[in-house]
Coordinates of C-alpha atoms in Angstrom, one line a residue:
M815 CA -10.4 2.7 -24.7
I816 CA -10.8 -1.1 -24.2
L817 CA -7.3 -2.5 -23.8
T818 CA -7.1 -6.4 -23.8
I819 CA -3.9 -8.1 -22.6
V820 CA -3.4 -11.7 -23.8
C821 CA -0.7 -13.7 -22.0
D822 CA 1.0 -16.5 -24.0
S823 CA 2.1 -18.1 -20.7
M824 CA 1.7 -17.3 -17.1
A825 CA 5.1 -16.1 -16.1
P826 CA 5.2 -14.2 -12.8
G827 CA 5.6 -10.7 -14.2
Q828 CA 2.7 -11.0 -16.7
E829 CA -0.2 -11.1 -14.2
I830 CA 0.7 -7.7 -12.9
S831 CA 0.8 -5.9 -16.2
A832 CA -2.9 -5.4 -16.5
T833 CA -3.3 -4.5 -12.8
W834 CA -0.3 -2.1 -12.9
L835 CA -1.6 -0.3 -16.0
A836 CA -5.1 0.0 -14.4
R837 CA -3.7 1.4 -11.2
R838 CA -1.5 3.9 -13.1
R839 CA -4.4 5.1 -15.2
A840 CA -6.5 5.5 -12.0
L841 CA -3.7 7.5 -10.5
A842 CA -3.7 9.7 -13.6
G843 CA -7.3 10.6 -12.7
R844 CA -9.1 8.2 -15.0
N845 CA -12.0 6.0 -14.0
V846 CA -10.8 2.5 -14.8
L847 CA -12.5 -0.9 -14.9
L848 CA -10.2 -3.9 -14.6
L849 CA -11.6 -7.3 -15.8
K850 CA -9.5 -10.4 -15.1
Q851 CA -10.4 -13.8 -16.5
N852 CA -10.7 -16.2 -13.6
C853 CA -9.3 -19.4 -15.2
A854 CA -8.9 -21.4 -12.0
K855 CA -12.6 -20.8 -11.1
K856 CA -13.7 -21.6 -14.6
H857 CA -11.7 -24.9 -14.5
A858 CA -13.3 -25.8 -11.2
N859 CA -16.8 -25.1 -12.5
Q860 CA -16.3 -26.6 -16.0
Y861 CA -19.2 -29.1 -15.6
T862 CA -21.8 -26.5 -14.5
R863 CA -23.8 -24.1 -16.6
E864 CA -22.1 -20.9 -17.7
R865 CA -24.6 -18.6 -16.0
D866 CA -24.3 -20.5 -12.6
H867 CA -20.8 -19.2 -11.9
A868 CA -18.7 -16.1 -12.3
D869 CA -15.6 -16.4 -14.6
W870 CA -14.4 -12.8 -14.3
L871 CA -13.1 -10.6 -11.5
R872 CA -14.4 -7.0 -11.9
T873 CA -12.4 -4.2 -10.2
E874 CA -13.3 -0.5 -10.3
M875 CA -10.4 1.8 -9.8
K876 CA -11.3 5.3 -8.9
A877 CA -10.5 7.1 -5.7
G878 CA -11.2 3.8 -4.0
A879 CA -11.3 0.4 -5.7
S880 CA -14.1 -2.1 -5.3
S881 CA -14.1 -5.7 -6.6
S882 CA -16.9 -8.1 -7.4
E883 CA -17.4 -11.2 -9.5
L884 CA -19.0 -11.0 -12.9
A885 CA -20.8 -13.8 -14.8
S886 CA -19.7 -14.6 -18.4
D887 CA -23.1 -13.6 -19.8
L888 CA -22.7 -10.1 -18.4
V889 CA -19.3 -9.3 -19.9
E890 CA -20.7 -8.0 -23.2
Q891 CA -23.1 -5.7 -21.3
E892 CA -20.2 -4.4 -19.2
L893 CA -18.1 -3.6 -22.3
A894 CA -20.9 -1.7 -24.1
S895 CA -19.6 1.9 -24.4
E896 CA -22.9 3.5 -23.9
N897 CA -23.3 1.9 -20.5
S898 CA -19.7 2.5 -19.4
A899 CA -18.9 5.1 -16.7
F900 CA -15.2 4.3 -17.2
H901 CA -12.5 6.1 -19.3
D902 CA -10.5 3.0 -19.6
I903 CA -11.3 -0.7 -19.5
I904 CA -8.3 -3.0 -19.1
I905 CA -8.8 -6.7 -19.5
D906 CA -6.5 -9.6 -18.6
I907 CA -7.1 -12.8 -20.6
P908 CA -4.8 -15.7 -20.0
K909 CA -7.1 -18.1 -22.0
P910 CA -8.3 -16.3 -25.2
F911 CA -10.0 -19.3 -26.6
Y912 CA -12.7 -19.7 -23.9
A913 CA -16.1 -18.8 -25.3
D914 CA -16.5 -15.8 -23.1
A915 CA -13.1 -14.4 -24.1
K916 CA -14.2 -14.1 -27.8
T917 CA -16.8 -11.4 -26.8
V918 CA -14.0 -9.4 -25.1
L919 CA -11.6 -9.8 -28.0
A920 CA -14.3 -8.5 -30.5
N921 CA -14.8 -5.4 -28.3
S922 CA -11.2 -4.5 -27.9
G923 CA -9.7 -1.2 -29.0
L924 CA -6.1 -2.5 -28.6
L925 CA -4.8 -6.0 -28.2
I926 CA -1.5 -6.5 -26.3
F927 CA 0.2 -9.9 -26.5
H928 CA 3.0 -10.9 -24.2
M929 CA 5.4 -13.5 -25.7
E930 CA 8.3 -15.1 -24.0
L931 CA 10.5 -16.2 -26.8
N932 CA 12.2 -18.9 -24.8
L933 CA 8.8 -20.7 -24.7
W934 CA 8.0 -20.0 -28.4
N935 CA 7.0 -22.8 -30.8
K936 CA 4.8 -23.3 -33.9
E937 CA 1.7 -24.1 -31.8
R938 CA 2.0 -20.8 -29.9
Q939 CA 2.5 -18.9 -33.2
A940 CA -0.6 -20.5 -34.7
N941 CA -2.6 -19.6 -31.5
L942 CA -1.3 -16.0 -31.7
L943 CA -2.3 -15.6 -35.3
K944 CA -5.7 -17.3 -34.7
C945 CA -6.4 -15.0 -31.8
I946 CA -5.6 -11.8 -33.7
R947 CA -7.6 -13.0 -36.8
H948 CA -10.6 -13.8 -34.6
A949 CA -10.5 -10.4 -32.9
R950 CA -10.2 -8.7 -36.3
R951 CA -13.3 -10.3 -37.7
S952 CA -15.2 -7.5 -35.9
N953 CA -12.6 -4.8 -36.4
A954 CA -10.4 -5.4 -39.4
E955 CA -8.1 -2.5 -38.4
L956 CA -7.7 -3.5 -34.7
P957 CA -4.2 -2.4 -33.6
V958 CA -2.0 -5.0 -31.9
L959 CA 1.0 -4.5 -29.7
I960 CA 3.3 -7.5 -29.1
I961 CA 5.6 -7.5 -26.1
V962 CA 8.6 -9.6 -26.8
D963 CA 10.3 -10.9 -23.6
K964 CA 13.4 -13.0 -22.9
I965 CA 15.1 -12.0 -26.1
T966 CA 18.0 -13.5 -28.0
C967 CA 18.9 -11.5 -31.1
M968 CA 18.5 -14.1 -33.8
Q969 CA 15.4 -15.6 -32.2
S970 CA 13.6 -12.2 -31.9
Q971 CA 14.5 -11.2 -35.4
S972 CA 13.0 -14.5 -36.7
F973 CA 9.9 -14.1 -34.6
V974 CA 9.2 -10.5 -35.6
S975 CA 9.8 -11.4 -39.3
K976 CA 7.4 -14.3 -39.3
I977 CA 4.6 -12.5 -37.5
A978 CA 5.0 -9.3 -39.4
H979 CA 4.8 -11.2 -42.7
S980 CA 1.6 -12.9 -41.7
L981 CA -0.4 -9.8 -40.4
T982 CA -0.5 -6.0 -40.7
N983 CA -1.0 -3.2 -38.2
L984 CA 1.3 -4.7 -35.7
R985 CA 3.8 -2.9 -33.3
F986 CA 6.5 -4.7 -31.4
I987 CA 8.1 -3.6 -28.1
Y988 CA 11.0 -5.4 -26.4
L989 CA 10.6 -5.6 -22.7
D990 CA 11.2 -7.7 -19.7
V991 CA 7.8 -7.1 -18.2
A992 CA 8.8 -8.2 -14.7
G993 CA 10.7 -5.0 -14.1
D994 CA 9.3 -1.6 -13.0
L995 CA 11.0 0.3 -15.8
A996 CA 9.6 -2.1 -18.4
L997 CA 6.1 -1.3 -17.0
V998 CA 6.7 2.4 -17.4
N999 CA 7.8 1.8 -21.0
L1000 CA 4.7 -0.3 -21.6
Y1001 CA 2.5 2.5 -20.3
R1002 CA 4.3 4.9 -22.6
A1003 CA 3.8 2.6 -25.6
V1004 CA 0.1 2.2 -25.0
Y1005 CA -1.0 5.6 -23.8
L1006 CA 1.6 8.2 -24.9
S1007 CA 2.6 7.1 -28.4

């Protein structure tokens, strides 16, 4: 399965979600590939040609983990299922509208979005909908799991209602992702449900 995690903001707990899930799958005996979008490097190299720099960090998680950098033009090849030696591919994308992220979104088997409702606004909602619609151009039935964090009752009900009214095949889970118990619940929601 190709699992893609899109973070709406870069809160401290979010970066570890993809890494934690990949490690947990590896401990369960799976060969896992973790791809992390390297936005800082991309920003530093924004005026150079795409193929001249690596925008992704590639980590294999098996008995021993090894990391290397991966150029944007090689991401699609890495995700091709016939070439994959991995049971799971987990991808961390903080910037889903970069050109190389579109390839990843199109190849996903499950999208996970992390939303902090205290940072929520109409622009973020439009970006969420745009991202899901873009990914579903290649796979109309692509499942989406939305993690709702920093919840207030009325705010979360309004958010879920608006998003669910706009799109189908969505699941919502309420978690504070920074905690260990929340990561265990996220693992259960993704792999055991």
